[in-house]
Tab-separated table of C-alpha atoms and ligand atoms in Angstrom:
chain	number	residue	atom	x	y	z
A	1	MET	CA	23.787	124.151	84.222
A	2	LEU	CA	22.046	121.012	83.043
A	3	LYS	CA	19.347	120.764	80.383
A	4	LYS	CA	18.424	117.133	80.838
A	5	VAL	CA	19.553	113.943	82.546
A	6	LEU	CA	18.856	110.563	80.965
A	7	VAL	CA	19.123	107.404	83.000
A	8	GLY	CA	19.109	103.999	81.343
A	9	ASN	CA	21.105	101.221	79.717
A	10	GLY	CA	23.410	102.473	76.978
A	11	TYR	CA	25.947	101.150	74.503
A	12	THR	CA	28.784	103.053	72.866
A	13	ALA	CA	31.660	101.894	70.643
A	14	ILE	CA	35.198	102.004	72.008
A	15	ASP	CA	36.826	100.959	68.727
A	16	HIS	CA	35.914	98.595	65.912
A	17	HIS	CA	36.500	95.572	68.143
A	18	GLN	CA	34.820	96.598	71.385
A	19	ILE	CA	31.707	98.209	72.735
A	20	LYS	CA	31.140	99.572	76.197
A	21	PHE	CA	27.940	98.647	78.017
A	22	LEU	CA	26.696	101.403	80.327
A	23	PRO	CA	24.179	99.826	82.726
A	24	GLN	CA	21.801	102.360	84.304
A	25	ALA	CA	24.094	105.190	83.286
A	26	LEU	CA	23.230	108.707	84.351
A	27	ILE	CA	23.873	110.883	81.296
A	28	GLU	CA	24.040	114.552	82.275
A	29	ILE	CA	23.504	116.929	79.356
A	30	ASP	CA	24.366	120.602	79.820
A	31	THR	CA	22.333	123.528	78.496
A	32	SER	CA	24.468	123.725	75.355
A	33	GLY	CA	23.535	120.114	74.487
A	34	VAL	CA	26.898	118.572	75.365
A	35	ILE	CA	27.277	115.502	77.603
A	36	ASP	CA	28.738	116.793	80.849
A	37	ARG	CA	29.177	113.512	82.727
A	38	VAL	CA	28.291	109.841	82.324
A	39	LEU	CA	27.994	108.294	85.773
A	40	ALA	CA	27.858	104.587	86.582
A	41	PRO	CA	25.774	103.489	89.594
A	42	THR	CA	29.049	102.730	91.414
A	43	ALA	CA	30.241	106.360	91.091
A	44	PRO	CA	30.310	108.192	94.449
A	45	ASP	CA	28.229	111.086	93.060
A	46	TYR	CA	25.577	108.912	91.394
A	47	GLN	CA	22.878	109.019	94.070
A	48	ALA	CA	23.254	112.739	94.705
A	49	ALA	CA	23.218	113.527	90.978
A	50	TYR	CA	20.168	111.303	90.467
A	51	GLN	CA	18.230	113.011	93.242
A	52	ALA	CA	19.235	116.496	92.140
A	53	ALA	CA	18.044	115.749	88.586
A	54	GLN	CA	14.772	114.380	89.903
A	55	GLN	CA	14.145	117.415	92.107
A	56	ALA	CA	14.911	119.788	89.257
A	57	HIS	CA	12.493	117.825	86.992
A	58	LEU	CA	15.328	117.152	84.556
A	59	LEU	CA	15.378	113.368	84.871
A	60	GLU	CA	14.154	111.213	81.976
A	61	LYS	CA	14.054	107.521	82.805
A	62	VAL	CA	14.588	105.151	79.897
A	63	PRO	CA	12.530	101.997	80.602
A	64	ALA	CA	14.340	98.684	81.155
A	65	ASP	CA	13.094	97.337	77.796
A	66	GLN	CA	14.779	100.207	75.924
A	67	VAL	CA	18.439	101.043	75.281
A	68	ILE	CA	20.338	104.222	74.431
A	69	PHE	CA	22.682	104.349	71.443
A	70	PRO	CA	24.507	107.308	69.933
A	71	GLY	CA	22.537	108.698	66.989
A	72	PHE	CA	23.775	107.333	63.668
A	73	VAL	CA	25.882	109.318	61.191
A	74	ASP	CA	24.945	108.817	57.530
A	75	LEU	CA	27.883	109.757	55.308
A	76	HIS	CA	26.162	109.529	51.948
A	77	VAL	CA	22.655	110.657	51.026
A	78	HIS	CA	21.485	112.175	47.741
A	79	ALA	CA	18.574	114.140	49.181
A	80	PRO	CA	16.838	114.783	45.823
A	81	GLN	CA	16.779	111.055	45.036
A	82	TRP	CA	14.483	110.188	47.955
A	83	PRO	CA	11.344	109.908	45.747
A	84	GLN	CA	13.016	107.188	43.670
A	85	ALA	CA	14.456	105.131	46.543
A	86	GLY	CA	13.664	101.553	45.619
A	87	LEU	CA	13.228	102.194	41.890
A	88	ALA	CA	15.224	101.041	38.880
A	89	LEU	CA	17.848	99.132	40.830
A	90	ASP	CA	17.869	96.475	38.123
A	91	LYS	CA	19.173	99.018	35.573
A	92	PRO	CA	22.842	99.549	34.684
A	93	LEU	CA	24.356	102.690	36.253
A	94	ALA	CA	24.193	104.749	33.027
A	95	ALA	CA	20.467	104.016	32.531
A	96	TRP	CA	19.758	104.570	36.227
A	97	LEU	CA	21.392	108.008	35.975
A	98	ASN	CA	20.044	109.140	32.607
A	99	ASP	CA	16.517	107.710	32.682
A	100	TYR	CA	15.695	108.171	36.370
A	101	THR	CA	18.118	110.199	38.440
A	102	PHE	CA	18.954	113.232	36.283
A	103	PRO	CA	15.306	113.894	35.247
A	104	LEU	CA	14.267	113.687	38.913
A	105	GLU	CA	17.080	115.939	40.182
A	106	ALA	CA	16.256	118.521	37.511
A	107	LYS	CA	12.778	118.937	39.061
A	108	TYR	CA	14.175	120.686	42.129
A	109	GLN	CA	14.098	124.054	40.475
A	110	ASP	CA	10.488	123.811	41.678
A	111	LEU	CA	10.844	124.873	45.321
A	112	ASP	CA	7.408	123.584	46.337
A	113	PHE	CA	8.446	120.150	45.163
A	114	ALA	CA	11.758	120.502	47.033
A	115	ARG	CA	9.959	121.541	50.223
A	116	GLN	CA	7.584	118.593	50.097
A	117	VAL	CA	10.302	115.996	49.469
A	118	TYR	CA	12.854	117.421	51.912
A	119	HIS	CA	10.305	117.778	54.705
A	120	GLU	CA	9.455	114.092	54.380
A	121	LEU	CA	13.065	112.943	53.995
A	122	VAL	CA	14.388	114.789	57.063
A	123	HIS	CA	11.569	113.391	59.179
A	124	GLU	CA	12.208	109.886	57.881
A	125	LEU	CA	15.938	109.993	58.615
A	126	LEU	CA	15.353	111.154	62.193
A	127	ALA	CA	12.727	108.441	62.654
A	128	GLN	CA	15.353	105.887	61.581
A	129	GLY	CA	17.710	106.954	64.396
A	130	THR	CA	20.002	109.021	62.159
A	131	THR	CA	21.099	112.328	63.712
A	132	THR	CA	23.841	113.563	61.343
A	133	VAL	CA	23.728	113.448	57.551
A	134	LEU	CA	26.180	114.397	54.832
A	135	PHE	CA	23.915	115.406	51.937
A	136	PHE	CA	24.383	115.829	48.219
A	137	GLY	CA	21.784	118.349	47.043
A	138	THR	CA	21.185	119.365	43.448
A	139	ILE	CA	22.678	122.090	41.243
A	140	HIS	CA	19.943	124.490	42.498
A	141	PRO	CA	21.194	126.636	45.408
A	142	GLU	CA	17.641	127.631	46.479
A	143	ALA	CA	16.442	124.029	46.735
A	144	ASN	CA	19.541	123.170	48.773
A	145	LEU	CA	18.670	126.022	51.122
A	146	VAL	CA	15.207	124.502	51.543
A	147	LEU	CA	16.958	121.288	52.634
A	148	GLY	CA	18.948	123.371	55.135
A	149	GLU	CA	15.780	125.013	56.454
A	150	GLU	CA	13.967	121.700	56.880
A	151	SER	CA	16.974	120.192	58.671
A	152	LEU	CA	17.238	123.135	61.046
A	153	HIS	CA	13.503	123.195	61.639
A	154	GLN	CA	13.271	119.492	62.455
A	155	GLY	CA	16.593	119.277	64.333
A	156	LEU	CA	18.750	117.153	62.022
A	157	ARG	CA	22.496	117.877	62.028
A	158	THR	CA	23.569	118.262	58.405
A	159	LEU	CA	26.329	119.040	55.971
A	160	ILE	CA	25.003	120.016	52.544
A	161	GLY	CA	26.706	120.199	49.186
A	162	ARG	CA	25.547	122.091	46.131
A	163	VAL	CA	26.427	119.632	43.389
A	164	ALA	CA	28.808	120.834	40.681
A	165	MET	CA	28.638	119.114	37.278
A	166	ASP	CA	29.607	120.925	34.106
A	167	ASN	CA	31.247	118.399	31.791
A	168	PRO	CA	29.367	118.744	28.488
A	169	ASP	CA	30.321	115.147	27.582
A	170	GLN	CA	28.541	113.644	30.579
A	171	PRO	CA	25.400	114.952	32.300
A	172	PRO	CA	22.503	115.951	29.984
A	173	VAL	CA	22.171	119.552	28.863
A	174	TYR	CA	18.967	120.103	30.865
A	175	TYR	CA	20.750	119.255	34.131
A	176	ARG	CA	24.257	120.624	34.320
A	177	ASP	CA	26.167	123.790	35.011
A	178	PRO	CA	26.404	125.806	31.785
A	179	SER	CA	30.113	126.509	32.374
A	180	SER	CA	32.890	125.989	34.860
A	181	GLN	CA	32.617	129.600	35.945
A	182	ALA	CA	28.900	129.168	36.592
A	183	ALA	CA	29.585	126.060	38.707
A	184	ILE	CA	32.177	127.860	40.833
A	185	VAL	CA	30.129	131.047	41.299
A	186	ALA	CA	27.005	129.074	42.255
A	187	THR	CA	29.026	126.999	44.739
A	188	GLU	CA	30.567	130.076	46.353
A	189	THR	CA	27.209	131.855	46.573
A	190	PHE	CA	25.664	128.799	48.190
A	191	ILE	CA	28.444	128.667	50.821
A	192	HIS	CA	27.542	132.202	51.950
A	193	GLN	CA	23.782	131.621	51.815
A	194	LEU	CA	23.947	128.428	53.864
A	195	ASN	CA	26.269	130.026	56.419
A	196	ASP	CA	23.799	132.905	56.802
A	197	LEU	CA	20.885	130.516	57.201
A	198	GLY	CA	22.360	128.713	60.193
A	199	LYS	CA	24.133	131.598	61.894
A	200	GLY	CA	24.129	131.199	65.692
A	201	ASN	CA	22.387	127.808	65.648
A	202	PRO	CA	24.372	124.835	67.026
A	203	LEU	CA	22.821	122.712	64.270
A	204	ALA	CA	23.864	125.169	61.541
A	205	PRO	CA	24.222	123.171	58.304
A	206	ILE	CA	27.817	123.083	57.091
A	207	PRO	CA	28.426	123.766	53.380
A	208	VAL	CA	30.349	121.071	51.528
A	209	ILE	CA	32.368	121.331	48.315
A	210	THR	CA	30.722	118.759	46.040
A	211	PRO	CA	32.062	117.749	42.639
A	212	ARG	CA	29.471	115.091	41.728
A	213	PHE	CA	32.229	112.789	40.556
A	214	VAL	CA	35.249	113.137	38.318
A	215	PRO	CA	33.413	112.214	35.082
A	216	SER	CA	30.802	114.966	35.513
A	217	CYS	CA	33.315	117.810	35.981
A	218	THR	CA	35.759	119.610	33.705
A	219	ASP	CA	39.360	120.129	34.832
A	220	GLU	CA	38.645	123.817	35.465
A	221	THR	CA	35.774	122.978	37.784
A	222	LEU	CA	37.740	120.364	39.715
A	223	ALA	CA	40.565	122.888	40.175
A	224	GLY	CA	38.179	125.694	41.125
A	225	LEU	CA	36.423	123.534	43.706
A	226	GLY	CA	39.784	122.533	45.187
A	227	SER	CA	40.585	126.244	45.582
A	228	LEU	CA	37.237	126.933	47.265
A	229	ALA	CA	37.791	124.059	49.712
A	230	ARG	CA	41.124	125.650	50.674
A	231	LYS	CA	39.853	129.230	50.711
A	232	TYR	CA	36.951	128.502	53.079
A	233	ASP	CA	38.483	125.454	54.823
A	234	LEU	CA	35.405	123.373	54.026
A	235	PRO	CA	34.620	119.666	53.876
A	236	VAL	CA	34.598	117.992	50.466
A	237	GLN	CA	32.469	115.096	49.254
A	238	SER	CA	32.412	113.108	46.046
A	239	HIS	CA	32.432	109.551	44.754
A	240	VAL	CA	35.566	107.531	44.087
A	241	SER	CA	36.081	104.362	42.014
A	242	GLU	CA	32.514	103.268	42.642
A	243	SER	CA	32.375	100.913	39.693
A	244	ASN	CA	34.618	99.430	37.025
A	245	TRP	CA	33.305	102.087	34.664
A	246	GLU	CA	34.156	105.035	36.938
A	247	HIS	CA	37.566	103.603	37.793
A	248	GLN	CA	38.403	103.121	34.110
A	249	TYR	CA	37.014	106.543	33.136
A	250	ALA	CA	39.719	108.360	35.135
A	251	ILE	CA	42.441	106.183	33.616
A	252	ASP	CA	41.186	106.898	30.086
A	253	ARG	CA	40.856	110.656	30.601
A	254	PHE	CA	43.837	111.384	32.865
A	255	GLY	CA	46.078	108.307	32.751
A	256	ILE	CA	45.892	108.047	36.541
A	257	HIS	CA	43.404	106.620	39.037
A	258	ASP	CA	40.246	108.369	40.222
A	259	ALA	CA	41.653	109.031	43.726
A	260	ALA	CA	44.853	110.501	42.267
A	261	VAL	CA	42.789	112.830	40.042
A	262	LEU	CA	40.932	114.195	43.076
A	263	ASP	CA	44.254	114.594	44.859
A	264	HIS	CA	45.772	116.415	41.886
A	265	PHE	CA	43.007	119.025	42.127
A	266	GLY	CA	43.396	119.517	45.890
A	267	LEU	CA	40.237	117.602	46.746
A	268	LEU	CA	41.709	114.919	49.012
A	269	THR	CA	41.919	116.413	52.491
A	270	SER	CA	41.304	115.378	56.088
A	271	ARG	CA	37.824	116.852	55.602
A	272	THR	CA	36.989	114.811	52.496
A	273	VAL	CA	34.488	111.941	52.417
A	274	LEU	CA	34.393	109.755	49.313
A	275	ALA	CA	31.575	107.338	48.653
A	276	HIS	CA	31.981	103.675	47.693
A	277	ALA	CA	35.694	103.159	46.848
A	278	THR	CA	35.082	99.518	45.981
A	279	GLN	CA	37.600	99.564	43.106
A	280	LEU	CA	40.500	101.308	44.877
A	281	THR	CA	43.894	99.657	44.569
A	282	PRO	CA	46.140	99.269	47.642
A	283	GLU	CA	48.058	102.353	46.392
A	284	ASP	CA	44.836	104.374	46.188
A	285	GLN	CA	43.903	103.247	49.699
A	286	ALA	CA	47.334	104.343	50.946
A	287	LEU	CA	46.863	107.754	49.326
A	288	LEU	CA	43.528	108.218	51.134
A	289	ARG	CA	45.222	107.152	54.359
A	290	GLN	CA	48.012	109.686	53.858
A	291	ARG	CA	45.504	112.475	53.269
A	292	GLN	CA	43.249	111.224	56.126
A	293	THR	CA	40.407	111.172	53.626
A	294	ALA	CA	37.426	109.090	54.737
A	295	ILE	CA	35.402	106.489	52.854
A	296	ALA	CA	31.605	106.303	53.023
A	297	HIS	CA	30.887	102.587	52.840
A	298	CYS	CA	27.464	102.046	51.254
A	299	PRO	CA	26.926	98.282	51.306
A	300	ILE	CA	23.387	98.136	49.912
A	301	SER	CA	24.231	100.432	47.015
A	302	ASN	CA	27.466	98.555	46.330
A	303	ALA	CA	25.534	95.323	45.895
A	304	TYR	CA	23.729	96.965	42.954
A	305	PHE	CA	26.337	99.272	41.426
A	306	GLY	CA	29.714	98.682	43.102
A	307	ASN	CA	31.014	95.713	41.092
A	308	GLY	CA	32.553	94.480	44.314
A	309	VAL	CA	32.573	94.403	48.102
A	310	LEU	CA	34.636	96.973	50.002
A	311	PRO	CA	37.457	95.342	52.030
A	312	VAL	CA	36.300	97.026	55.230
A	313	ASN	CA	38.376	94.871	57.564
A	314	ASP	CA	41.610	95.582	55.707
A	315	LEU	CA	40.851	99.292	55.598
A	316	LEU	CA	40.110	99.461	59.322
A	317	ALA	CA	43.214	97.420	60.144
A	318	ALA	CA	45.308	99.800	58.005
A	319	LYS	CA	43.733	102.763	59.834
A	320	ASN	CA	41.869	104.187	56.866
A	321	ARG	CA	38.945	106.290	58.029
A	322	VAL	CA	35.647	104.595	57.200
A	323	GLY	CA	32.006	105.332	58.040
A	324	LEU	CA	28.665	104.154	56.731
A	325	GLY	CA	26.205	105.579	54.215
A	326	THR	CA	22.745	104.650	52.955
A	327	ASP	CA	23.427	106.178	49.521
A	328	ILE	CA	19.801	107.047	48.959
A	329	SER	CA	18.879	106.116	46.257
A	330	GLY	CA	21.620	103.850	44.915
A	331	GLY	CA	20.643	102.174	48.196
A	332	TYR	CA	16.902	101.694	48.641
A	333	SER	CA	16.754	102.046	52.424
A	334	PRO	CA	16.910	105.205	54.568
A	335	SER	CA	17.865	103.005	57.539
A	336	LEU	CA	21.457	102.675	58.692
A	337	TYR	CA	20.304	99.584	60.618
A	338	ASP	CA	19.632	97.948	57.246
A	339	ASN	CA	23.082	99.022	56.126
A	340	LEU	CA	24.793	97.647	59.248
A	341	ARG	CA	23.283	94.259	58.472
A	342	HIS	CA	24.252	94.395	54.811
A	343	ALA	CA	27.789	95.458	55.722
A	344	VAL	CA	28.168	92.358	57.868
A	345	ALA	CA	26.448	90.028	55.379
A	346	LEU	CA	28.446	91.283	52.376
A	347	SER	CA	31.705	90.966	54.301
A	348	GLN	CA	30.772	87.327	54.940
A	349	VAL	CA	30.247	86.823	51.204
A	350	ARG	CA	33.659	88.372	50.534
A	351	ASN	CA	35.129	86.055	53.145
A	352	ASP	CA	33.507	82.855	51.884
A	353	GLY	CA	33.390	83.395	48.110
A	354	ILE	CA	30.426	83.173	45.779
A	355	SER	CA	30.581	79.633	44.419
A	356	ARG	CA	31.921	76.162	45.116
A	357	ASP	CA	35.284	76.833	43.485
A	358	ASP	CA	35.713	80.323	44.984
A	359	GLU	CA	37.360	80.191	48.385
A	360	GLY	CA	36.820	83.867	49.103
A	361	ILE	CA	39.265	86.211	50.818
A	362	ALA	CA	40.491	85.328	54.294
A	363	ASN	CA	39.683	87.581	57.266
A	364	ALA	CA	37.186	89.686	55.338
A	365	ARG	CA	34.304	89.216	57.759
A	366	ILE	CA	33.398	92.174	59.963
A	367	SER	CA	31.493	91.909	63.228
A	368	MET	CA	28.311	93.750	64.169
A	369	VAL	CA	30.484	95.703	66.617
A	370	ALA	CA	32.589	96.937	63.688
A	371	ALA	CA	29.469	97.870	61.715
A	372	PHE	CA	28.087	99.810	64.710
A	373	TYR	CA	31.456	101.548	65.056
A	374	LEU	CA	31.226	102.639	61.394
A	375	ALA	CA	27.711	104.061	61.877
A	376	THR	CA	28.681	106.031	64.997
A	377	VAL	CA	32.370	106.768	65.690
A	378	GLY	CA	33.547	106.125	62.121
A	379	GLY	CA	31.062	108.618	60.700
A	380	ALA	CA	31.727	111.202	63.395
A	381	GLU	CA	35.492	111.045	62.858
A	382	ALA	CA	35.084	111.202	59.080
A	383	LEU	CA	33.258	114.514	59.554
A	384	ASN	CA	35.504	115.705	62.399
A	385	LEU	CA	32.422	116.234	64.571
A	386	PRO	CA	32.237	115.588	68.344
A	387	VAL	CA	29.291	113.170	68.106
A	388	GLY	CA	28.959	109.380	67.861
A	389	ARG	CA	29.766	108.391	71.444
A	390	ILE	CA	28.020	108.430	74.805
A	391	GLN	CA	30.880	110.146	76.560
A	392	ALA	CA	31.604	113.366	78.443
A	393	GLY	CA	32.500	116.154	76.025
A	394	LYS	CA	30.549	114.714	73.086
A	395	ILE	CA	27.377	116.343	71.813
A	396	ALA	CA	24.217	114.583	73.028
A	397	ASP	CA	22.963	113.191	69.710
A	398	LEU	CA	21.249	110.010	70.860
A	399	GLN	CA	18.567	107.455	70.017
A	400	VAL	CA	16.487	105.304	72.327
A	401	VAL	CA	15.442	101.926	70.971
A	402	LYS	CA	12.892	99.432	72.239
A	403	ASP	CA	13.829	95.779	72.630
A	404	ARG	CA	10.707	93.769	71.812
A	405	PHE	CA	11.911	90.546	73.356
A	406	LYS	CA	12.863	89.456	76.846
A	407	ARG	CA	15.922	87.227	76.922
A	408	PRO	CA	16.856	87.155	80.603
A	409	THR	CA	19.836	84.825	80.194
A	410	GLU	CA	21.680	86.630	77.417
A	411	THR	CA	24.764	88.769	78.054
A	412	ALA	CA	24.910	92.531	77.457
A	413	GLN	CA	26.997	91.885	74.339
A	414	GLU	CA	24.507	89.356	72.982
A	415	ARG	CA	21.626	91.743	73.613
A	416	PHE	CA	23.510	94.491	71.765
A	417	GLU	CA	23.983	92.336	68.679
A	418	ARG	CA	20.430	91.022	68.663
A	419	ILE	CA	18.958	94.514	68.951
A	420	LEU	CA	21.067	95.743	66.025
A	421	TYR	CA	19.901	92.824	63.889
A	422	GLN	CA	16.246	93.186	64.850
A	423	THR	CA	15.515	96.901	65.260
A	424	HIS	CA	13.041	98.405	62.836
A	425	ARG	CA	11.775	101.941	62.507
A	426	SER	CA	8.805	101.244	64.799
A	427	GLU	CA	11.151	100.391	67.690
A	428	ILE	CA	13.033	103.682	67.547
A	429	MET	CA	11.250	105.503	70.358
A	430	GLN	CA	13.121	108.798	70.873
A	431	VAL	CA	15.788	110.698	69.012
A	432	TYR	CA	17.795	113.621	70.412
A	433	THR	CA	20.124	116.109	68.789
A	434	GLN	CA	22.079	118.623	70.848
A	435	GLY	CA	20.245	117.209	73.879
A	436	ASP	CA	16.789	118.128	72.537
A	437	ARG	CA	14.157	115.550	71.646
A	438	VAL	CA	13.561	115.887	67.918
A	439	TYR	CA	11.601	112.709	67.257
A	440	GLN	CA	9.240	110.615	69.309
A	441	ALA	CA	7.510	107.450	68.085
B	501	LIG	ZN1	26.252	108.699	45.553
C-alpha cells in the first residue's frame, strides 16, 4: 500500500565523487514511510504507476522550478545553545564555555524555558531542510525529554544525549554532575524515559551515551558510560581533539591521545560520532577507522575554535566515516547549506595555504558533490540509519527546494551545484520525514 507518490526532478549522492540526477522520477512511498520504488520515465511501469497514483489522489507533483533532495543529517547540535547562536564567537574557547555556554545550559532546569527554546529550534531545523539530528542536551533529563517531545510532535528524526560531566576540576559547580554515580544513574534513567516516550513511533528519539568531552569527565564516569553503551547497545557521541588545548589535555592527564582515551573506556564503536577531530594524528585517524567511528565535520565552528581545517579529502579517501554538523552554537548557523559551502571553502584554503609563502596542502580541496555526500549519505551511515538517499528501501526523509533562476543551457550537474551554493531558508518549500510533510514554506 502506498501513502504518497512524488513526481519531480531529484538528486541523490552515489558516493563522494558522483551524484545521480533523477529527471521526473516517480518516488513511491509506502504507508510505513519507506521508499518502495523510484521509477524513471523510461521504466515500463512508469505510465501505469503514474496514472494509478493520480486516480488514488496520492500524486504530488513537484513543479519544474523545484528539486527534490534527501533531507539533511546534522551530526552535531547542542540544542540548549540555540539562544546564543551567533554570540561570543570572538572569545577563546574557555571564555566562551564559562561566560556564555555553561550559564545558559544551566537554565534548562526551567522546563518552560526548555519548551520555548526547543519548540523554536526544532521548527528552525526542519525549515532549513534538516530531517535527522544528533543532539547534545543538557545534564537535566526532564529538559531533554522536552526536546524529545518537541521533535516527535513536529516530526524531526532525532538522537538525544543527556550530557554527562562530573569532573570537579573542569565544569563549574553550578552546572555539573555531583558525582560519577549521579552521572551514570541519571544517564541510565534518561535512556528508559526516552525509550518510553517514543515507543511505537517510527520517529522515536534514540538515546545516546554522551560524555561531554574527556576533560569534563572523571575516569569512573568515562568507564561507566562505556559500560552503558555496551549494556544497551546505544550510540555514543562526544568531541575529540577539537582544539590544541583539548588535544594536549588528554596527553597531560593520560599520556595518550584524546581518541585513545575514549577507546580505552570502550567509547569508540561503530555507533560513535565524534565532533571536530581537527587535531587527530594519522594514528588517531586509523584508530577511528578500525573502530568504524564517525567524525562530525563542523566547518563553521572549526573556523572559530578548531585551530585547523579537517583533512576531509584524506579521510574520505582512507574510508573514514565522515558526516557534517552545524555545531550550534560553536557554529552560528542552523543551516547545513551554510556548512556545505564552508566545508568547500575551507578545504580550498587548506589546499592553497594562507599566505604568499604558504603553499598549502595538495589535494585538500573537496567538491560540492563531496559536501552534499557528507550532509546526506555520510551522516546517515555515521548513524547507521536507512536515510540520506532517494532510493528504494530508504526512509522517505526528503526536502523540496525552489530554484529561483532559470538557466536553460546549464547541465543537471551544474544546476545541482548552483542550487547548493544559492539555496536559502526561504527556498526550502517542503520537508518530509517518514513520508509525511512536516514543514511547508
Ligand atoms: Zn560540540
